[in-house]
GROMACS .gro file of C-alpha atoms in nm:
model
  269
    1MET     CA    1   8.559   7.744  19.355
    2ASP     CA    2   8.593   7.463  19.098
    3LYS     CA    3   8.523   7.708  18.816
    4ILE     CA    4   8.802   7.938  18.931
    5LEU     CA    5   9.044   7.647  18.958
    6LEU     CA    6   8.949   7.538  18.607
    7LEU     CA    7   8.997   7.887  18.465
    8LEU     CA    8   9.346   7.905  18.614
    9LEU     CA    9   9.436   7.584  18.429
   10ILE     CA   10   9.357   7.727  18.085
   11PRO     CA   11   9.673   7.819  17.890
   12GLY     CA   12   9.716   8.196  17.885
   13PHE     CA   13   9.473   8.253  18.171
   14GLY     CA   14   9.676   8.407  18.452
   15ARG     CA   15   9.537   8.570  18.764
   16SER     CA   16   9.473   8.909  18.603
   17ARG     CA   17   9.301   8.769  18.296
   18VAL     CA   18   9.079   8.540  18.502
   19LYS     CA   19   8.978   8.833  18.724
   20GLN     CA   20   8.889   9.043  18.423
   21PHE     CA   21   8.701   8.753  18.265
   22ILE     CA   22   8.493   8.715  18.580
   23TYR     CA   23   8.438   9.090  18.603
   24ASP     CA   24   8.322   9.110  18.240
   25ASN     CA   25   8.085   8.814  18.283
   26PRO     CA   26   7.899   8.849  18.615
   27LEU     CA   27   7.702   8.526  18.565
   28LEU     CA   28   8.010   8.319  18.491
   29LEU     CA   29   8.042   8.160  18.834
   30GLU     CA   30   7.667   8.119  18.886
   31ASP     CA   31   7.543   7.952  18.567
   32ASP     CA   32   7.703   7.624  18.453
   33ASP     CA   33   7.574   7.641  18.096
   34TYR     CA   34   7.689   8.000  18.058
   35PHE     CA   35   8.029   7.909  18.201
   36ASN     CA   36   8.072   7.619  17.957
   37TYR     CA   37   7.969   7.835  17.663
   38MET     CA   38   8.197   8.127  17.751
   39ILE     CA   39   8.513   7.925  17.803
   40SER     CA   40   8.464   7.676  17.518
   41LYS     CA   41   8.639   7.910  17.272
   42SER     CA   42   8.950   7.924  17.491
   43LEU     CA   43   8.998   7.552  17.549
   44ASP     CA   44   9.250   7.350  17.352
   45LEU     CA   45   9.117   7.025  17.501
   46PRO     CA   46   8.771   6.895  17.599
   47ILE     CA   47   8.639   7.057  17.915
   48SER     CA   48   8.617   6.713  18.077
   49ILE     CA   49   8.998   6.694  18.081
   50TYR     CA   50   9.018   7.024  18.268
   51ARG     CA   51   8.754   6.906  18.515
   52ASP     CA   52   8.958   6.590  18.575
   53SER     CA   53   9.264   6.807  18.643
   54VAL     CA   54   9.067   7.007  18.898
   55ASP     CA   55   8.955   6.685  19.068
   56ARG     CA   56   9.314   6.559  19.084
   57LEU     CA   57   9.429   6.887  19.236
   58LYS     CA   58   9.156   6.871  19.500
   59ASP     CA   59   9.244   6.510  19.580
   60LYS     CA   60   9.611   6.601  19.617
   61CYS     CA   61   9.526   6.885  19.853
   62LYS     CA   62   9.299   6.661  20.057
   63LYS     CA   63   9.574   6.403  20.102
   64LEU     CA   64   9.817   6.675  20.213
   65GLY     CA   65   9.566   6.835  20.446
   66VAL     CA   66   9.572   7.155  20.241
   67GLU     CA   67   9.259   7.368  20.240
   68ILE     CA   68   9.162   7.544  19.916
   69ARG     CA   69   8.991   7.874  19.981
   70VAL     CA   70   8.856   8.143  19.750
   71CYS     CA   71   9.032   8.459  19.864
   72LYS     CA   72   8.814   8.758  19.946
   73LYS     CA   73   9.062   8.945  20.163
   74LYS     CA   74   8.996   9.311  20.089
   75SER     CA   75   9.335   9.411  20.225
   76ILE     CA   76   9.556   9.232  19.970
   77ILE     CA   77   9.653   9.442  19.671
   78ASP     CA   78   9.577   9.249  19.350
   79THR     CA   79   9.387   8.996  19.557
   80PRO     CA   80   9.473   8.631  19.484
   81LEU     CA   81   9.189   8.428  19.339
   82ILE     CA   82   9.272   8.120  19.545
   83LEU     CA   83   9.469   8.059  19.865
   84TYR     CA   84   9.607   7.720  19.963
   85LEU     CA   85   9.624   7.684  20.342
   86LYS     CA   86   9.806   7.425  20.552
   87GLY     CA   87   9.776   7.452  20.929
   88ASP     CA   88   9.564   7.670  21.156
   89SER     CA   89   9.361   7.876  20.909
   90HIS     CA   90   9.185   8.056  21.195
   91LEU     CA   91   9.501   8.265  21.232
   92LEU     CA   92   9.388   8.463  20.928
   93ASP     CA   93   9.100   8.596  21.138
   94SER     CA   94   9.332   8.744  21.401
   95ARG     CA   95   9.313   9.120  21.449
   96LYS     CA   96   9.681   9.134  21.545
   97LEU     CA   97   9.887   9.020  21.247
   98LEU     CA   98  10.235   9.172  21.220
   99GLY     CA   99  10.432   9.143  20.898
  100VAL     CA  100  10.805   9.098  20.956
  101VAL     CA  101  11.051   9.118  20.666
  102GLY     CA  102  11.415   9.194  20.599
  103THR     CA  103  11.734   9.108  20.418
  104ARG     CA  104  11.857   8.754  20.370
  105THR     CA  105  12.195   8.858  20.512
  106PRO     CA  106  12.129   9.063  20.828
  107ARG     CA  107  12.409   9.202  21.040
  108VAL     CA  108  12.459   9.060  21.388
  109LYS     CA  109  12.326   9.381  21.544
  110SER     CA  110  12.013   9.358  21.330
  111GLN     CA  111  11.958   8.999  21.436
  112ILE     CA  112  11.990   9.086  21.804
  113ILE     CA  113  11.747   9.377  21.789
  114GLY     CA  114  11.511   9.197  21.552
  115GLU     CA  115  11.494   8.896  21.780
  116GLU     CA  116  11.424   9.116  22.081
  117LEU     CA  117  11.144   9.312  21.915
  118VAL     CA  118  10.978   9.013  21.750
  119ALA     CA  119  10.981   8.829  22.083
  120TYR     CA  120  10.823   9.136  22.244
  121SER     CA  121  10.546   9.151  21.983
  122VAL     CA  122  10.472   8.780  22.036
  123LYS     CA  123  10.434   8.838  22.409
  124GLN     CA  124  10.190   9.118  22.329
  125GLY     CA  125   9.973   8.870  22.139
  126TRP     CA  126  10.077   8.950  21.782
  127VAL     CA  127  10.088   8.678  21.517
  128THR     CA  128  10.404   8.695  21.303
  129VAL     CA  129  10.355   8.697  20.924
  130SER     CA  130  10.665   8.646  20.712
  131GLY     CA  131  10.794   8.477  20.398
  132LEU     CA  132  11.018   8.191  20.520
  133ALA     CA  133  11.315   8.327  20.323
  134LYS     CA  134  11.666   8.298  20.461
  135GLY     CA  135  11.782   8.565  20.704
  136CYS     CA  136  11.528   8.796  20.866
  137ASP     CA  137  11.220   8.597  20.762
  138THR     CA  138  11.342   8.272  20.914
  139LEU     CA  139  11.461   8.459  21.223
  140ALA     CA  140  11.112   8.602  21.271
  141HIS     CA  141  10.944   8.261  21.238
  142ARG     CA  142  11.191   8.086  21.470
  143VAL     CA  143  11.179   8.356  21.739
  144THR     CA  144  10.800   8.341  21.731
  145VAL     CA  145  10.794   7.963  21.772
  146LYS     CA  146  11.062   7.980  22.043
  147ASN     CA  147  10.841   8.219  22.239
  148GLU     CA  148  10.536   7.994  22.193
  149GLY     CA  149  10.368   8.230  21.951
  150ALA     CA  150  10.179   8.169  21.628
  151THR     CA  151  10.326   8.240  21.287
  152ILE     CA  152  10.207   8.252  20.927
  153ALA     CA  153  10.453   8.166  20.648
  154VAL     CA  154  10.356   8.305  20.308
  155LEU     CA  155  10.519   8.094  20.037
  156PRO     CA  156  10.647   8.192  19.689
  157MET     CA  157  10.569   7.839  19.571
  158GLY     CA  158  10.330   7.555  19.642
  159TYR     CA  159  10.328   7.379  19.979
  160ARG     CA  160  10.561   7.081  20.030
  161LYS     CA  161  10.567   6.842  20.325
  162SER     CA  162  10.940   6.901  20.367
  163LEU     CA  163  10.894   7.274  20.434
  164ALA     CA  164  10.974   7.378  20.793
  165PRO     CA  165  10.739   7.133  20.970
  166TRP     CA  166  10.809   7.310  21.301
  167ILE     CA  167  10.586   7.596  21.186
  168LEU     CA  168  10.278   7.375  21.187
  169ASP     CA  169  10.273   7.328  21.565
  170LYS     CA  170  10.098   7.665  21.608
  171GLY     CA  171  10.118   7.811  21.261
  172LEU     CA  172   9.998   7.825  20.904
  173PHE     CA  173  10.139   7.804  20.553
  174VAL     CA  174   9.973   8.030  20.295
  175SER     CA  175  10.028   8.019  19.920
  176GLU     CA  176   9.846   8.131  19.608
  177TYR     CA  177  10.011   7.844  19.422
  178PRO     CA  178   9.900   7.478  19.427
  179PRO     CA  179  10.105   7.220  19.621
  180GLY     CA  180  10.430   7.124  19.455
  181GLU     CA  181  10.455   7.425  19.223
  182ASP     CA  182  10.813   7.553  19.199
  183VAL     CA  183  10.946   7.887  19.319
  184ARG     CA  184  11.020   8.164  19.069
  185LYS     CA  185  11.165   8.510  19.120
  186TYR     CA  186  10.840   8.687  19.030
  187LYS     CA  187  10.657   8.472  19.283
  188CYS     CA  188  10.885   8.603  19.557
  189VAL     CA  189  10.776   8.956  19.468
  190ASN     CA  190  10.410   8.851  19.455
  191ARG     CA  191  10.443   8.693  19.798
  192ASN     CA  192  10.529   9.031  19.950
  193ARG     CA  193  10.189   9.180  19.867
  194ILE     CA  194  10.023   8.895  20.055
  195ILE     CA  195  10.248   8.939  20.360
  196THR     CA  196  10.162   9.308  20.383
  197GLY     CA  197   9.799   9.260  20.284
  198LEU     CA  198   9.737   9.015  20.567
  199SER     CA  199   9.912   9.235  20.823
  200LYS     CA  200   9.799   9.528  21.037
  201GLY     CA  201  10.153   9.662  21.054
  202LEU     CA  202  10.491   9.595  20.895
  203TYR     CA  203  10.823   9.566  21.081
  204VAL     CA  204  11.141   9.573  20.870
  205ILE     CA  205  11.437   9.431  21.063
  206GLU     CA  206  11.696   9.539  20.806
  207SER     CA  207  11.665   9.630  20.440
  208GLY     CA  208  11.897   9.759  20.172
  209LYS     CA  209  11.792   9.973  19.877
  210GLY     CA  210  11.653   9.759  19.597
  211GLY     CA  211  11.620   9.450  19.815
  212GLY     CA  212  11.317   9.226  19.826
  213SER     CA  213  11.194   9.394  20.143
  214GLU     CA  214  11.151   9.719  19.954
  215HIS     CA  215  10.868   9.554  19.760
  216SER     CA  216  10.693   9.486  20.091
  217ILE     CA  217  10.751   9.845  20.199
  218LYS     CA  218  10.600   9.978  19.876
  219TYR     CA  219  10.296   9.751  19.909
  220ALA     CA  220  10.252   9.861  20.270
  221LYS     CA  221  10.272  10.227  20.175
  222LYS     CA  222  10.020  10.180  19.895
  223GLY     CA  223   9.784   9.992  20.125
  224GLY     CA  224   9.809  10.236  20.414
  225ILE     CA  225   9.978   9.985  20.643
  226PRO     CA  226  10.194  10.138  20.920
  227ILE     CA  227  10.566  10.068  20.870
  228SER     CA  228  10.848  10.048  21.123
  229TYR     CA  229  11.213   9.954  21.077
  230SER     CA  230  11.530   9.905  21.276
  231PHE     CA  231  11.790   9.935  21.000
  232GLY     CA  232  11.691  10.068  20.659
  233PHE     CA  233  11.816  10.233  20.344
  234ASN     CA  234  11.841  10.603  20.266
  235GLY     CA  235  11.492  10.722  20.188
  236ILE     CA  236  11.299  10.457  20.378
  237GLU     CA  237  11.134  10.727  20.590
  238GLU     CA  238  10.980  10.869  20.272
  239TYR     CA  239  10.748  10.569  20.289
  240GLY     CA  240  10.631  10.686  20.630
  241ALA     CA  241  10.845  10.431  20.814
  242VAL     CA  242  10.936  10.505  21.176
  243LYS     CA  243  11.261  10.385  21.331
  244VAL     CA  244  11.234  10.145  21.626
  245THR     CA  245  11.522   9.984  21.811
  246GLN     CA  246  11.383   9.978  22.166
  247LYS     CA  247  11.084   9.799  22.314
  248ASP     CA  248  10.915  10.122  22.419
  249GLU     CA  249  10.946  10.260  22.064
  250PHE     CA  250  10.809   9.939  21.921
  251ASP     CA  251  10.525   9.933  22.172
  252LEU     CA  252  10.431  10.287  22.068
  253PHE     CA  253  10.431  10.181  21.703
  254LEU     CA  254  10.215   9.876  21.769
  255SER     CA  255   9.962  10.062  21.984
  256GLU     CA  256   9.934  10.398  21.805
  257ASN     CA  257   9.950  10.285  21.445
  258TYR     CA  258   9.725   9.980  21.472
  259ARG     CA  259   9.400  10.038  21.285
  260ASP     CA  260   9.118   9.799  21.210
  261ASP     CA  261   9.002   9.960  20.887
  262ILE     CA  262   9.311   9.965  20.665
  263ASN     CA  263   9.318   9.878  20.298
  264PRO     CA  264   8.989   9.949  20.117
  265TYR     CA  265   9.072   9.715  19.827
  266ARG     CA  266   8.798   9.513  19.665
  267VAL     CA  267   8.780   9.188  19.471
  268TYR     CA  268   8.574   9.122  19.161
  269TYR     CA  269   8.342   8.859  19.298
   0.00000   0.00000   0.00000
Protein backbone atom coordinates (compact mmCIF):
# COMPACT_ATOMS: atom_id res chain seq x y z
CA MET A 1 0.00 0.00 0.00
CA ASP A 2 2.80 2.44 0.86
CA LYS A 3 4.23 2.10 -2.64
CA ILE A 4 0.90 3.02 -4.22
CA LEU A 5 0.53 6.02 -1.93
CA LEU A 6 4.04 7.13 -2.86
CA LEU A 7 3.37 6.76 -6.59
CA LEU A 8 0.27 8.93 -6.30
CA LEU A 9 2.40 11.69 -4.76
CA ILE A 10 4.75 11.92 -7.76
CA PRO A 11 4.01 14.97 -9.95
CA GLY A 12 2.27 13.88 -13.14
CA PHE A 13 1.34 10.47 -11.76
CA GLY A 14 -2.45 10.36 -11.70
CA ARG A 15 -4.58 7.28 -11.17
CA SER A 16 -4.45 6.11 -14.79
CA ARG A 17 -0.70 6.53 -15.14
CA VAL A 18 -0.01 4.73 -11.86
CA LYS A 19 -2.24 1.84 -12.95
CA GLN A 20 -0.42 1.55 -16.25
CA PHE A 21 2.95 1.79 -14.52
CA ILE A 22 2.00 -1.09 -12.23
CA TYR A 23 0.62 -3.09 -15.14
CA ASP A 24 3.80 -2.61 -17.19
CA ASN A 25 6.03 -3.57 -14.24
CA PRO A 26 4.53 -6.63 -12.49
CA LEU A 27 7.32 -6.78 -9.88
CA LEU A 28 6.97 -3.13 -8.92
CA LEU A 29 4.96 -3.69 -5.75
CA GLU A 30 6.85 -6.82 -4.71
CA ASP A 31 10.53 -5.85 -4.95
CA ASP A 32 11.79 -2.78 -3.05
CA ASP A 33 15.02 -2.41 -5.03
CA TYR A 34 13.19 -2.71 -8.32
CA PHE A 35 10.62 -0.16 -7.16
CA ASN A 36 13.32 2.34 -6.16
CA TYR A 37 15.14 1.88 -9.46
CA MET A 38 12.03 2.24 -11.63
CA ILE A 39 10.70 5.41 -10.02
CA SER A 40 14.05 7.17 -9.49
CA LYS A 41 13.89 8.72 -12.97
CA SER A 42 10.51 10.30 -12.22
CA LEU A 43 11.34 11.90 -8.88
CA ASP A 44 12.17 15.58 -8.58
CA LEU A 45 13.16 15.13 -4.92
CA PRO A 46 14.93 12.39 -2.93
CA ILE A 47 12.72 9.35 -2.37
CA SER A 48 13.08 9.84 1.40
CA ILE A 49 11.00 13.01 1.15
CA TYR A 50 8.19 11.11 -0.57
CA ARG A 51 8.37 8.38 2.07
CA ASP A 52 8.08 11.03 4.78
CA SER A 53 4.99 12.41 3.03
CA VAL A 54 3.45 8.95 3.00
CA ASP A 55 4.16 8.57 6.72
CA ARG A 56 2.55 11.95 7.46
CA LEU A 57 -0.53 10.97 5.46
CA LYS A 58 -0.84 7.69 7.35
CA ASP A 59 -0.44 9.48 10.68
CA LYS A 60 -3.13 11.98 9.73
CA CYS A 61 -5.51 9.20 8.78
CA LYS A 62 -4.80 7.35 12.01
CA LYS A 63 -5.62 10.43 14.09
CA LEU A 64 -8.89 10.90 12.19
CA GLY A 65 -9.81 7.23 12.42
CA VAL A 66 -9.67 6.90 8.64
CA GLU A 67 -8.77 3.50 7.22
CA ILE A 68 -6.61 3.39 4.09
CA ARG A 69 -7.47 0.42 1.91
CA VAL A 70 -6.14 -0.77 -1.44
CA CYS A 71 -9.23 -1.03 -3.62
CA LYS A 72 -9.82 -4.33 -5.39
CA LYS A 73 -13.54 -3.93 -6.01
CA LYS A 74 -14.12 -5.58 -9.37
CA SER A 75 -17.42 -3.77 -9.82
CA ILE A 76 -16.09 -0.19 -10.00
CA ILE A 77 -15.33 1.04 -13.49
CA ASP A 78 -11.80 2.51 -13.59
CA THR A 79 -11.20 1.07 -10.14
CA PRO A 80 -9.67 3.51 -7.63
CA LEU A 81 -6.21 2.57 -6.43
CA ILE A 82 -6.90 3.59 -2.85
CA LEU A 83 -10.06 4.11 -0.79
CA TYR A 84 -10.16 6.15 2.40
CA LEU A 85 -12.84 4.85 4.77
CA LYS A 86 -14.33 6.47 7.87
CA GLY A 87 -16.99 4.54 9.76
CA ASP A 88 -18.32 1.00 9.45
CA SER A 89 -16.23 -0.43 6.61
CA HIS A 90 -18.05 -3.77 6.90
CA LEU A 91 -20.94 -2.15 5.03
CA LEU A 92 -18.92 -2.58 1.83
CA ASP A 93 -19.36 -6.33 2.22
CA SER A 94 -23.16 -6.10 2.19
CA ARG A 95 -24.93 -7.93 -0.63
CA LYS A 96 -27.75 -5.36 -0.62
CA LEU A 97 -26.28 -1.99 -1.55
CA LEU A 98 -28.66 0.39 -3.34
CA GLY A 99 -27.32 3.47 -5.10
CA VAL A 100 -29.65 6.46 -4.82
CA VAL A 101 -29.02 9.62 -6.86
CA GLY A 102 -30.89 12.58 -8.25
CA THR A 103 -31.03 16.29 -8.90
CA ARG A 104 -29.92 18.88 -6.37
CA THR A 105 -33.27 20.66 -6.82
CA PRO A 106 -36.01 18.00 -6.70
CA ARG A 107 -39.68 18.87 -6.98
CA VAL A 108 -41.89 18.38 -3.94
CA LYS A 109 -43.57 15.38 -5.58
CA SER A 110 -40.18 13.79 -6.23
CA GLN A 111 -39.17 14.31 -2.62
CA ILE A 112 -42.36 12.68 -1.34
CA ILE A 113 -42.08 9.62 -3.56
CA GLY A 114 -38.31 9.38 -3.12
CA GLU A 115 -38.64 9.46 0.64
CA GLU A 116 -41.31 6.76 0.57
CA LEU A 117 -39.34 4.40 -1.66
CA VAL A 118 -36.00 4.89 0.08
CA ALA A 119 -37.67 4.24 3.43
CA TYR A 120 -39.19 1.08 1.97
CA SER A 121 -35.81 -0.17 0.71
CA VAL A 122 -34.28 0.45 4.14
CA LYS A 123 -36.99 -1.65 5.77
CA GLN A 124 -36.18 -4.41 3.28
CA GLY A 125 -32.59 -4.43 4.52
CA TRP A 126 -30.92 -2.39 1.77
CA VAL A 127 -27.97 -0.13 2.54
CA THR A 128 -28.26 3.28 0.87
CA VAL A 129 -25.27 4.46 -1.19
CA SER A 130 -25.27 8.10 -2.28
CA GLY A 131 -23.04 11.12 -2.76
CA LEU A 132 -24.01 13.56 0.03
CA ALA A 133 -24.81 16.30 -2.51
CA LYS A 134 -27.66 18.71 -1.90
CA GLY A 135 -31.14 17.60 -2.88
CA CYS A 136 -31.83 13.95 -3.62
CA ASP A 137 -28.54 12.63 -2.21
CA THR A 138 -29.00 14.26 1.18
CA LEU A 139 -32.65 13.22 1.21
CA ALA A 140 -31.62 9.59 0.68
CA HIS A 141 -29.06 9.68 3.50
CA ARG A 142 -31.40 11.42 5.95
CA VAL A 143 -34.37 9.15 5.22
CA THR A 144 -32.12 6.13 5.73
CA VAL A 145 -30.85 7.37 9.08
CA LYS A 146 -34.38 8.38 10.14
CA ASN A 147 -35.53 4.81 9.49
CA GLU A 148 -32.56 3.38 11.44
CA GLY A 149 -30.84 2.09 8.33
CA ALA A 150 -27.20 2.13 7.26
CA THR A 151 -25.86 4.48 4.63
CA ILE A 152 -22.64 4.97 2.67
CA ALA A 153 -21.66 8.49 1.57
CA VAL A 154 -19.23 8.58 -1.35
CA LEU A 155 -17.33 11.87 -1.29
CA PRO A 156 -15.94 13.99 -4.16
CA MET A 157 -13.21 15.22 -1.81
CA GLY A 158 -11.23 14.07 1.20
CA TYR A 159 -12.93 13.32 4.51
CA ARG A 160 -13.40 16.18 7.00
CA LYS A 161 -14.58 15.93 10.60
CA SER A 162 -17.22 18.59 9.93
CA LEU A 163 -18.95 16.48 7.27
CA ALA A 164 -22.42 15.22 8.31
CA PRO A 165 -21.38 13.51 11.57
CA TRP A 166 -24.89 12.01 11.85
CA ILE A 167 -23.97 9.55 9.10
CA LEU A 168 -21.34 7.88 11.27
CA ASP A 169 -23.85 6.44 13.75
CA LYS A 170 -24.55 3.51 11.41
CA GLY A 171 -22.76 4.56 8.26
CA LEU A 172 -19.57 5.01 6.30
CA PHE A 173 -17.74 7.72 4.38
CA VAL A 174 -15.87 6.56 1.27
CA SER A 175 -13.43 8.62 -0.78
CA GLU A 176 -10.62 7.99 -3.22
CA TYR A 177 -9.04 11.24 -2.06
CA PRO A 178 -6.96 11.73 1.12
CA PRO A 179 -8.45 13.61 4.10
CA GLY A 180 -8.68 17.35 3.61
CA GLU A 181 -8.39 17.35 -0.18
CA ASP A 182 -10.74 19.89 -1.77
CA VAL A 183 -13.71 19.18 -4.01
CA ARG A 184 -13.44 19.76 -7.76
CA LYS A 185 -16.04 19.38 -10.50
CA TYR A 186 -14.29 16.40 -12.10
CA LYS A 187 -14.21 14.68 -8.73
CA CYS A 188 -18.00 14.90 -8.55
CA VAL A 189 -18.19 13.01 -11.84
CA ASN A 190 -15.61 10.47 -10.64
CA ARG A 191 -17.63 9.91 -7.47
CA ASN A 192 -20.58 8.67 -9.52
CA ARG A 193 -18.68 5.65 -10.84
CA ILE A 194 -17.95 4.60 -7.25
CA ILE A 195 -21.58 5.00 -6.18
CA THR A 196 -22.77 2.77 -9.01
CA GLY A 197 -19.83 0.38 -8.76
CA LEU A 198 -20.52 -0.35 -5.11
CA SER A 199 -24.24 -0.84 -5.70
CA LYS A 200 -26.34 -3.80 -6.81
CA GLY A 201 -29.00 -1.50 -8.21
CA LEU A 202 -29.48 2.21 -8.91
CA TYR A 203 -32.56 4.26 -8.01
CA VAL A 204 -32.85 7.73 -9.59
CA ILE A 205 -35.32 9.90 -7.68
CA GLU A 206 -35.36 12.69 -10.28
CA SER A 207 -32.92 13.61 -13.01
CA GLY A 208 -32.81 16.13 -15.82
CA LYS A 209 -30.97 15.66 -19.10
CA GLY A 210 -27.31 16.53 -18.72
CA GLY A 211 -27.43 16.55 -14.93
CA GLY A 212 -24.90 14.89 -12.68
CA SER A 213 -27.18 11.90 -12.18
CA GLU A 214 -26.90 11.08 -15.86
CA HIS A 215 -23.24 10.21 -15.26
CA SER A 216 -24.37 7.65 -12.68
CA ILE A 217 -26.94 6.28 -15.11
CA LYS A 218 -24.30 5.87 -17.83
CA TYR A 219 -21.91 4.12 -15.44
CA ALA A 220 -24.72 1.82 -14.30
CA LYS A 221 -25.63 0.96 -17.88
CA LYS A 222 -22.01 0.24 -18.75
CA GLY A 223 -21.58 -1.92 -15.67
CA GLY A 224 -24.80 -3.88 -16.12
CA ILE A 225 -26.37 -2.47 -12.96
CA PRO A 226 -30.20 -2.45 -12.94
CA ILE A 227 -31.64 1.09 -13.04
CA SER A 228 -34.97 2.42 -11.79
CA TYR A 229 -36.30 5.97 -11.67
CA SER A 230 -39.31 7.93 -10.51
CA PHE A 231 -38.90 11.11 -12.57
CA GLY A 232 -36.43 11.20 -15.45
CA PHE A 233 -35.53 12.90 -18.70
CA ASN A 234 -36.62 11.99 -22.21
CA GLY A 235 -34.58 8.99 -23.24
CA ILE A 236 -33.79 7.64 -19.78
CA GLU A 237 -35.49 4.35 -20.66
CA GLU A 238 -32.92 3.86 -23.43
CA TYR A 239 -30.51 3.06 -20.60
CA GLY A 240 -32.79 0.21 -19.55
CA ALA A 241 -34.29 2.19 -16.66
CA VAL A 242 -37.70 1.14 -15.37
CA LYS A 243 -40.16 3.62 -13.88
CA VAL A 244 -41.15 3.11 -10.24
CA THR A 245 -43.44 5.32 -8.20
CA GLN A 246 -45.20 2.72 -6.04
CA LYS A 247 -43.86 0.34 -3.41
CA ASP A 248 -44.99 -2.74 -5.32
CA GLU A 249 -43.16 -1.54 -8.45
CA PHE A 250 -40.05 -0.82 -6.44
CA ASP A 251 -40.25 -4.17 -4.69
CA LEU A 252 -40.41 -5.89 -8.08
CA PHE A 253 -37.35 -3.95 -9.23
CA LEU A 254 -35.38 -4.82 -6.10
CA SER A 255 -36.26 -8.51 -6.17
CA GLU A 256 -36.19 -9.30 -9.91
CA ASN A 257 -33.22 -7.23 -10.98
CA TYR A 258 -30.91 -7.99 -8.06
CA ARG A 259 -27.97 -10.11 -9.22
CA ASP A 260 -24.88 -11.18 -7.34
CA ASP A 261 -22.56 -11.40 -10.33
CA ILE A 262 -22.71 -7.96 -11.94
CA ASN A 263 -19.75 -6.02 -13.26
CA PRO A 264 -16.88 -8.24 -14.48
CA TYR A 265 -14.31 -5.44 -14.24
CA ARG A 266 -10.78 -6.23 -13.17
CA VAL A 267 -7.96 -4.29 -11.53
CA TYR A 268 -4.30 -4.43 -12.48
CA TYR A 269 -2.91 -5.89 -9.29
